[in-house]
């Protein structure tokens, strides 16, 4: 699929994911950037939708996450009271985006680059594990405390705290790995416009001297 000169679509997706992933959620302040990050992901996935059907489906999940992240901002600023459902739904949509991207990459790279295809599947496994733990704690923590805050404030015993922090680190590592993988494979999956022969003094017909 030929792309016009400029940023590769998968690189754009990677940038959008960085904006979304690097979110400390301090009093809702960082949440403001999430809709922008998801918008970049949607645009990037739209440009590569013809590469694999999974990208088109994932684009819908990213668009859903963008809308829900706006609701999450409203909840963080008190406009929706103390509602926690936006954060829960964003987490689920977020997992859907990561799953769609990694499964599409795995399918596209399976033949030519099985190592990267395996990496995509490993990333998905780590993300599913981290999300499952996060959602479990989501059901335990109070409406005003994040799962991480719930753990650090003594909401669990020491063993569970250590396990949770290890899972969080694994999830963060997987997200970083996904961003790096997207940038690495962008050129291979999105070849640029075909370039004709270079025109220059040495490119014309050569006369054969006798």
PDB file of N, CA and C in Angstrom, residues 74-153:
ATOM      1  N   UNK A  74     -14.709  14.268  32.046  1.00  0.00           N
ATOM      2  CA  UNK A  74     -15.850  14.891  32.727  1.00  0.00           C
ATOM      3  C   UNK A  74     -16.032  14.307  34.130  1.00  0.00           C
ATOM      4  N   UNK A  75     -15.821  12.992  34.252  1.00  0.00           N
ATOM      5  CA  UNK A  75     -15.955  12.357  35.570  1.00  0.00           C
ATOM      6  C   UNK A  75     -14.848  12.823  36.505  1.00  0.00           C
ATOM      7  N   UNK A  76     -13.635  12.972  35.959  1.00  0.00           N
ATOM      8  CA  UNK A  76     -12.502  13.389  36.794  1.00  0.00           C
ATOM      9  C   UNK A  76     -12.657  14.820  37.287  1.00  0.00           C
ATOM     10  N   UNK A  77     -13.341  15.633  36.511  1.00  0.00           N
ATOM     11  CA  UNK A  77     -13.522  17.038  36.902  1.00  0.00           C
ATOM     12  C   UNK A  77     -14.817  17.261  37.672  1.00  0.00           C
ATOM     13  N   UNK A  78     -15.570  16.181  37.922  1.00  0.00           N
ATOM     14  CA  UNK A  78     -16.771  16.287  38.739  1.00  0.00           C
ATOM     15  C   UNK A  78     -18.043  16.564  37.971  1.00  0.00           C
ATOM     16  N   UNK A  79     -17.953  16.670  36.640  1.00  0.00           N
ATOM     17  CA  UNK A  79     -19.158  16.963  35.857  1.00  0.00           C
ATOM     18  C   UNK A  79     -20.132  15.797  35.843  1.00  0.00           C
ATOM     19  N   UNK A  80     -19.622  14.595  36.072  1.00  0.00           N
ATOM     20  CA  UNK A  80     -20.487  13.416  36.108  1.00  0.00           C
ATOM     21  C   UNK A  80     -20.581  12.859  37.522  1.00  0.00           C
ATOM     22  N   UNK A  81     -20.375  13.726  38.488  1.00  0.00           N
ATOM     23  CA  UNK A  81     -20.395  13.250  39.867  1.00  0.00           C
ATOM     24  C   UNK A  81     -19.169  12.399  40.147  1.00  0.00           C
ATOM     25  N   UNK A  82     -19.380  11.259  40.792  1.00  0.00           N
ATOM     26  CA  UNK A  82     -18.265  10.363  41.115  1.00  0.00           C
ATOM     27  C   UNK A  82     -18.370   9.083  40.299  1.00  0.00           C
ATOM     28  N   UNK A  83     -18.834   9.210  39.062  1.00  0.00           N
ATOM     29  CA  UNK A  83     -19.025   8.043  38.199  1.00  0.00           C
ATOM     30  C   UNK A  83     -17.686   7.374  37.888  1.00  0.00           C
ATOM     31  N   UNK A  84     -17.659   6.045  37.962  1.00  0.00           N
ATOM     32  CA  UNK A  84     -16.454   5.293  37.637  1.00  0.00           C
ATOM     33  C   UNK A  84     -16.590   4.509  36.335  1.00  0.00           C
ATOM     34  N   UNK A  85     -17.805   4.468  35.783  1.00  0.00           N
ATOM     35  CA  UNK A  85     -18.000   3.667  34.576  1.00  0.00           C
ATOM     36  C   UNK A  85     -17.192   4.143  33.379  1.00  0.00           C
ATOM     37  N   UNK A  86     -16.934   5.459  33.200  1.00  0.00           N
ATOM     38  CA  UNK A  86     -16.123   5.835  32.028  1.00  0.00           C
ATOM     39  C   UNK A  86     -14.728   5.211  32.060  1.00  0.00           C
ATOM     40  N   UNK A  87     -14.099   5.216  33.242  1.00  0.00           N
ATOM     41  CA  UNK A  87     -12.772   4.627  33.353  1.00  0.00           C
ATOM     42  C   UNK A  87     -12.778   3.139  33.074  1.00  0.00           C
ATOM     43  N   UNK A  88     -13.812   2.447  33.553  1.00  0.00           N
ATOM     44  CA  UNK A  88     -13.932   1.010  33.317  1.00  0.00           C
ATOM     45  C   UNK A  88     -14.077   0.717  31.829  1.00  0.00           C
ATOM     46  N   UNK A  89     -14.946   1.467  31.151  1.00  0.00           N
ATOM     47  CA  UNK A  89     -15.174   1.226  29.726  1.00  0.00           C
ATOM     48  C   UNK A  89     -13.962   1.609  28.879  1.00  0.00           C
ATOM     49  N   UNK A  90     -13.261   2.666  29.271  1.00  0.00           N
ATOM     50  CA  UNK A  90     -12.046   3.047  28.553  1.00  0.00           C
ATOM     51  C   UNK A  90     -11.008   1.941  28.667  1.00  0.00           C
ATOM     52  N   UNK A  91     -10.893   1.340  29.838  1.00  0.00           N
ATOM     53  CA  UNK A  91      -9.943   0.243  30.031  1.00  0.00           C
ATOM     54  C   UNK A  91     -10.254  -0.923  29.109  1.00  0.00           C
ATOM     55  N   UNK A  92     -11.540  -1.249  28.979  1.00  0.00           N
ATOM     56  CA  UNK A  92     -11.951  -2.351  28.108  1.00  0.00           C
ATOM     57  C   UNK A  92     -11.692  -1.997  26.642  1.00  0.00           C
ATOM     58  N   UNK A  93     -12.037  -0.765  26.246  1.00  0.00           N
ATOM     59  CA  UNK A  93     -11.796  -0.338  24.874  1.00  0.00           C
ATOM     60  C   UNK A  93     -10.302  -0.302  24.570  1.00  0.00           C
ATOM     61  N   UNK A  94      -9.520   0.121  25.550  1.00  0.00           N
ATOM     62  CA  UNK A  94      -8.067   0.168  25.416  1.00  0.00           C
ATOM     63  C   UNK A  94      -7.513  -1.220  25.135  1.00  0.00           C
ATOM     64  N   UNK A  95      -7.989  -2.218  25.880  1.00  0.00           N
ATOM     65  CA  UNK A  95      -7.562  -3.596  25.644  1.00  0.00           C
ATOM     66  C   UNK A  95      -7.954  -4.048  24.242  1.00  0.00           C
ATOM     67  N   UNK A  96      -9.151  -3.651  23.796  1.00  0.00           N
ATOM     68  CA  UNK A  96      -9.585  -4.000  22.452  1.00  0.00           C
ATOM     69  C   UNK A  96      -8.674  -3.427  21.383  1.00  0.00           C
ATOM     70  N   UNK A  97      -8.205  -2.206  21.594  1.00  0.00           N
ATOM     71  CA  UNK A  97      -7.294  -1.574  20.632  1.00  0.00           C
ATOM     72  C   UNK A  97      -5.971  -2.324  20.580  1.00  0.00           C
ATOM     73  N   UNK A  98      -5.403  -2.609  21.751  1.00  0.00           N
ATOM     74  CA  UNK A  98      -4.128  -3.328  21.793  1.00  0.00           C
ATOM     75  C   UNK A  98      -4.284  -4.716  21.177  1.00  0.00           C
ATOM     76  N   UNK A  99      -5.387  -5.390  21.483  1.00  0.00           N
ATOM     77  CA  UNK A  99      -5.626  -6.721  20.938  1.00  0.00           C
ATOM     78  C   UNK A  99      -5.750  -6.672  19.418  1.00  0.00           C
ATOM     79  N   UNK A 100      -6.511  -5.708  18.907  1.00  0.00           N
ATOM     80  CA  UNK A 100      -6.695  -5.601  17.467  1.00  0.00           C
ATOM     81  C   UNK A 100      -5.395  -5.315  16.742  1.00  0.00           C
ATOM     82  N   UNK A 101      -4.610  -4.402  17.283  1.00  0.00           N
ATOM     83  CA  UNK A 101      -3.341  -4.041  16.643  1.00  0.00           C
ATOM     84  C   UNK A 101      -2.369  -5.220  16.654  1.00  0.00           C
ATOM     85  N   UNK A 102      -2.222  -5.866  17.818  1.00  0.00           N
ATOM     86  CA  UNK A 102      -1.253  -6.951  17.913  1.00  0.00           C
ATOM     87  C   UNK A 102      -1.664  -8.167  17.081  1.00  0.00           C
ATOM     88  N   UNK A 103      -2.950  -8.475  17.031  1.00  0.00           N
ATOM     89  CA  UNK A 103      -3.406  -9.603  16.219  1.00  0.00           C
ATOM     90  C   UNK A 103      -3.217  -9.317  14.736  1.00  0.00           C
ATOM     91  N   UNK A 104      -3.482  -8.083  14.317  1.00  0.00           N
ATOM     92  CA  UNK A 104      -3.263  -7.714  12.917  1.00  0.00           C
ATOM     93  C   UNK A 104      -1.781  -7.769  12.567  1.00  0.00           C
ATOM     94  N   UNK A 105      -0.936  -7.253  13.443  1.00  0.00           N
ATOM     95  CA  UNK A 105       0.513  -7.307  13.197  1.00  0.00           C
ATOM     96  C   UNK A 105       0.997  -8.751  13.129  1.00  0.00           C
ATOM     97  N   UNK A 106       0.488  -9.587  14.033  1.00  0.00           N
ATOM     98  CA  UNK A 106       0.887 -10.992  14.035  1.00  0.00           C
ATOM     99  C   UNK A 106       0.537 -11.665  12.711  1.00  0.00           C
ATOM    100  N   UNK A 107      -0.662 -11.382  12.200  1.00  0.00           N
ATOM    101  CA  UNK A 107      -1.083 -11.981  10.933  1.00  0.00           C
ATOM    102  C   UNK A 107      -0.251 -11.463   9.766  1.00  0.00           C
ATOM    103  N   UNK A 108       0.047 -10.172   9.752  1.00  0.00           N
ATOM    104  CA  UNK A 108       0.793  -9.583   8.648  1.00  0.00           C
ATOM    105  C   UNK A 108       2.260 -10.009   8.645  1.00  0.00           C
ATOM    106  N   UNK A 109       2.804 -10.263   9.829  1.00  0.00           N
ATOM    107  CA  UNK A 109       4.237 -10.553   9.937  1.00  0.00           C
ATOM    108  C   UNK A 109       4.551 -12.040  10.061  1.00  0.00           C
ATOM    109  N   UNK A 110       3.527 -12.868  10.130  1.00  0.00           N
ATOM    110  CA  UNK A 110       3.732 -14.290  10.414  1.00  0.00           C
ATOM    111  C   UNK A 110       4.681 -14.959   9.423  1.00  0.00           C
ATOM    112  N   UNK A 111       4.558 -14.642   8.141  1.00  0.00           N
ATOM    113  CA  UNK A 111       5.369 -15.316   7.122  1.00  0.00           C
ATOM    114  C   UNK A 111       6.766 -14.714   6.991  1.00  0.00           C
ATOM    115  N   UNK A 112       6.833 -13.394   6.880  1.00  0.00           N
ATOM    116  CA  UNK A 112       8.106 -12.735   6.611  1.00  0.00           C
ATOM    117  C   UNK A 112       8.933 -12.466   7.860  1.00  0.00           C
ATOM    118  N   UNK A 113       8.302 -12.304   8.994  1.00  0.00           N
ATOM    119  CA  UNK A 113       9.021 -11.944  10.217  1.00  0.00           C
ATOM    120  C   UNK A 113       8.359 -12.624  11.410  1.00  0.00           C
ATOM    121  N   UNK A 114       8.532 -13.952  11.523  1.00  0.00           N
ATOM    122  CA  UNK A 114       7.874 -14.675  12.613  1.00  0.00           C
ATOM    123  C   UNK A 114       8.305 -14.196  13.998  1.00  0.00           C
ATOM    124  N   UNK A 115       9.514 -13.657  14.093  1.00  0.00           N
ATOM    125  CA  UNK A 115       9.977 -13.169  15.396  1.00  0.00           C
ATOM    126  C   UNK A 115       9.126 -11.986  15.872  1.00  0.00           C
ATOM    127  N   UNK A 116       8.878 -11.036  14.959  1.00  0.00           N
ATOM    128  CA  UNK A 116       8.044  -9.884  15.317  1.00  0.00           C
ATOM    129  C   UNK A 116       6.604 -10.310  15.542  1.00  0.00           C
ATOM    130  N   UNK A 117       6.142 -11.304  14.775  1.00  0.00           N
ATOM    131  CA  UNK A 117       4.779 -11.807  14.966  1.00  0.00           C
ATOM    132  C   UNK A 117       4.629 -12.409  16.363  1.00  0.00           C
ATOM    133  N   UNK A 118       5.648 -13.151  16.790  1.00  0.00           N
ATOM    134  CA  UNK A 118       5.632 -13.726  18.138  1.00  0.00           C
ATOM    135  C   UNK A 118       5.667 -12.615  19.196  1.00  0.00           C
ATOM    136  N   UNK A 119       6.440 -11.565  18.933  1.00  0.00           N
ATOM    137  CA  UNK A 119       6.501 -10.434  19.859  1.00  0.00           C
ATOM    138  C   UNK A 119       5.126  -9.799  20.023  1.00  0.00           C
ATOM    139  N   UNK A 120       4.396  -9.654  18.915  1.00  0.00           N
ATOM    140  CA  UNK A 120       3.056  -9.062  18.975  1.00  0.00           C
ATOM    141  C   UNK A 120       2.136  -9.896  19.852  1.00  0.00           C
ATOM    142  N   UNK A 121       2.218 -11.216  19.716  1.00  0.00           N
ATOM    143  CA  UNK A 121       1.366 -12.091  20.534  1.00  0.00           C
ATOM    144  C   UNK A 121       1.768 -12.046  22.011  1.00  0.00           C
ATOM    145  N   UNK A 122       3.066 -11.935  22.269  1.00  0.00           N
ATOM    146  CA  UNK A 122       3.541 -11.835  23.654  1.00  0.00           C
ATOM    147  C   UNK A 122       3.051 -10.543  24.298  1.00  0.00           C
ATOM    148  N   UNK A 123       3.095  -9.462  23.533  1.00  0.00           N
ATOM    149  CA  UNK A 123       2.602  -8.173  24.021  1.00  0.00           C
ATOM    150  C   UNK A 123       1.126  -8.281  24.400  1.00  0.00           C
ATOM    151  N   UNK A 124       0.355  -8.944  23.554  1.00  0.00           N
ATOM    152  CA  UNK A 124      -1.072  -9.102  23.830  1.00  0.00           C
ATOM    153  C   UNK A 124      -1.289  -9.893  25.117  1.00  0.00           C
ATOM    154  N   UNK A 125      -0.534 -10.974  25.294  1.00  0.00           N
ATOM    155  CA  UNK A 125      -0.681 -11.781  26.500  1.00  0.00           C
ATOM    156  C   UNK A 125      -0.389 -10.981  27.759  1.00  0.00           C
ATOM    157  N   UNK A 126       0.688 -10.192  27.727  1.00  0.00           N
ATOM    158  CA  UNK A 126       1.051  -9.376  28.892  1.00  0.00           C
ATOM    159  C   UNK A 126      -0.002  -8.322  29.166  1.00  0.00           C
ATOM    160  N   UNK A 127      -0.568  -7.745  28.104  1.00  0.00           N
ATOM    161  CA  UNK A 127      -1.566  -6.697  28.286  1.00  0.00           C
ATOM    162  C   UNK A 127      -2.873  -7.262  28.839  1.00  0.00           C
ATOM    163  N   UNK A 128      -3.248  -8.439  28.367  1.00  0.00           N
ATOM    164  CA  UNK A 128      -4.456  -9.084  28.887  1.00  0.00           C
ATOM    165  C   UNK A 128      -4.296  -9.361  30.378  1.00  0.00           C
ATOM    166  N   UNK A 129      -3.116  -9.863  30.773  1.00  0.00           N
ATOM    167  CA  UNK A 129      -2.869 -10.157  32.185  1.00  0.00           C
ATOM    168  C   UNK A 129      -2.941  -8.890  33.033  1.00  0.00           C
ATOM    169  N   UNK A 130      -2.281  -7.822  32.561  1.00  0.00           N
ATOM    170  CA  UNK A 130      -2.268  -6.574  33.325  1.00  0.00           C
ATOM    171  C   UNK A 130      -3.671  -5.978  33.426  1.00  0.00           C
ATOM    172  N   UNK A 131      -4.432  -6.056  32.339  1.00  0.00           N
ATOM    173  CA  UNK A 131      -5.790  -5.501  32.349  1.00  0.00           C
ATOM    174  C   UNK A 131      -6.703  -6.302  33.266  1.00  0.00           C
ATOM    175  N   UNK A 132      -6.554  -7.620  33.252  1.00  0.00           N
ATOM    176  CA  UNK A 132      -7.379  -8.467  34.111  1.00  0.00           C
ATOM    177  C   UNK A 132      -7.146  -8.139  35.587  1.00  0.00           C
ATOM    178  N   UNK A 133      -5.883  -7.961  35.959  1.00  0.00           N
ATOM    179  CA  UNK A 133      -5.571  -7.610  37.349  1.00  0.00           C
ATOM    180  C   UNK A 133      -6.133  -6.232  37.683  1.00  0.00           C
ATOM    181  N   UNK A 134      -5.977  -5.285  36.744  1.00  0.00           N
ATOM    182  CA  UNK A 134      -6.485  -3.939  36.972  1.00  0.00           C
ATOM    183  C   UNK A 134      -7.990  -3.911  37.147  1.00  0.00           C
ATOM    184  N   UNK A 135      -8.696  -4.684  36.316  1.00  0.00           N
ATOM    185  CA  UNK A 135     -10.156  -4.722  36.418  1.00  0.00           C
ATOM    186  C   UNK A 135     -10.611  -5.393  37.713  1.00  0.00           C
ATOM    187  N   UNK A 136      -9.843  -6.392  38.156  1.00  0.00           N
ATOM    188  CA  UNK A 136     -10.179  -7.040  39.424  1.00  0.00           C
ATOM    189  C   UNK A 136     -10.088  -6.043  40.569  1.00  0.00           C
ATOM    190  N   UNK A 137      -9.020  -5.272  40.590  1.00  0.00           N
ATOM    191  CA  UNK A 137      -8.862  -4.273  41.641  1.00  0.00           C
ATOM    192  C   UNK A 137      -9.835  -3.120  41.461  1.00  0.00           C
ATOM    193  N   UNK A 138     -10.245  -2.877  40.212  1.00  0.00           N
ATOM    194  CA  UNK A 138     -11.232  -1.833  39.949  1.00  0.00           C
ATOM    195  C   UNK A 138     -12.524  -2.128  40.714  1.00  0.00           C
ATOM    196  N   UNK A 139     -12.846  -3.423  40.806  1.00  0.00           N
ATOM    197  CA  UNK A 139     -14.062  -3.800  41.518  1.00  0.00           C
ATOM    198  C   UNK A 139     -13.920  -3.697  43.025  1.00  0.00           C
ATOM    199  N   UNK A 140     -12.674  -3.523  43.513  1.00  0.00           N
ATOM    200  CA  UNK A 140     -12.447  -3.470  44.949  1.00  0.00           C
ATOM    201  C   UNK A 140     -12.228  -2.054  45.466  1.00  0.00           C
ATOM    202  N   UNK A 141     -11.653  -1.190  44.610  1.00  0.00           N
ATOM    203  CA  UNK A 141     -11.252   0.116  45.121  1.00  0.00           C
ATOM    204  C   UNK A 141     -12.446   1.070  45.205  1.00  0.00           C
ATOM    205  N   UNK A 142     -12.263   2.133  45.964  1.00  0.00           N
ATOM    206  CA  UNK A 142     -13.326   3.113  46.117  1.00  0.00           C
ATOM    207  C   UNK A 142     -13.432   3.968  44.874  1.00  0.00           C
ATOM    208  N   UNK A 143     -14.524   4.713  44.751  1.00  0.00           N
ATOM    209  CA  UNK A 143     -14.767   5.513  43.550  1.00  0.00           C
ATOM    210  C   UNK A 143     -13.758   6.636  43.392  1.00  0.00           C
ATOM    211  N   UNK A 144     -13.046   6.978  44.449  1.00  0.00           N
ATOM    212  CA  UNK A 144     -12.134   8.118  44.369  1.00  0.00           C
ATOM    213  C   UNK A 144     -10.673   7.702  44.346  1.00  0.00           C
ATOM    214  N   UNK A 145     -10.405   6.411  44.267  1.00  0.00           N
ATOM    215  CA  UNK A 145      -9.033   5.935  44.302  1.00  0.00           C
ATOM    216  C   UNK A 145      -8.761   5.043  43.104  1.00  0.00           C
ATOM    217  N   UNK A 146      -7.626   5.244  42.456  1.00  0.00           N
ATOM    218  CA  UNK A 146      -7.244   4.395  41.339  1.00  0.00           C
ATOM    219  C   UNK A 146      -6.828   3.030  41.868  1.00  0.00           C
ATOM    220  N   UNK A 147      -6.802   1.990  41.016  1.00  0.00           N
ATOM    221  CA  UNK A 147      -6.343   0.679  41.488  1.00  0.00           C
ATOM    222  C   UNK A 147      -4.950   0.737  42.103  1.00  0.00           C
ATOM    223  N   UNK A 148      -4.046   1.513  41.472  1.00  0.00           N
ATOM    224  CA  UNK A 148      -2.695   1.630  42.013  1.00  0.00           C
ATOM    225  C   UNK A 148      -2.731   2.312  43.387  1.00  0.00           C
ATOM    226  N   UNK A 149      -3.527   3.375  43.502  1.00  0.00           N
ATOM    227  CA  UNK A 149      -3.648   4.055  44.789  1.00  0.00           C
ATOM    228  C   UNK A 149      -4.253   3.158  45.840  1.00  0.00           C
ATOM    229  N   UNK A 150      -5.222   2.343  45.436  1.00  0.00           N
ATOM    230  CA  UNK A 150      -5.868   1.409  46.359  1.00  0.00           C
ATOM    231  C   UNK A 150      -4.845   0.446  46.954  1.00  0.00           C
ATOM    232  N   UNK A 151      -3.924  -0.037  46.085  1.00  0.00           N
ATOM    233  CA  UNK A 151      -2.902  -0.976  46.545  1.00  0.00           C
ATOM    234  C   UNK A 151      -1.899  -0.282  47.459  1.00  0.00           C
ATOM    235  N   UNK A 152      -1.414   0.879  47.016  1.00  0.00           N
ATOM    236  CA  UNK A 152      -0.375   1.577  47.767  1.00  0.00           C
ATOM    237  C   UNK A 152      -0.880   2.120  49.100  1.00  0.00           C
ATOM    238  N   UNK A 153      -2.184   2.336  49.207  1.00  0.00           N
ATOM    239  CA  UNK A 153      -2.746   2.843  50.454  1.00  0.00           C
ATOM    240  C   UNK A 153      -3.092   1.730  51.437  1.00  0.00           C
TER     241      UNK A 153
END
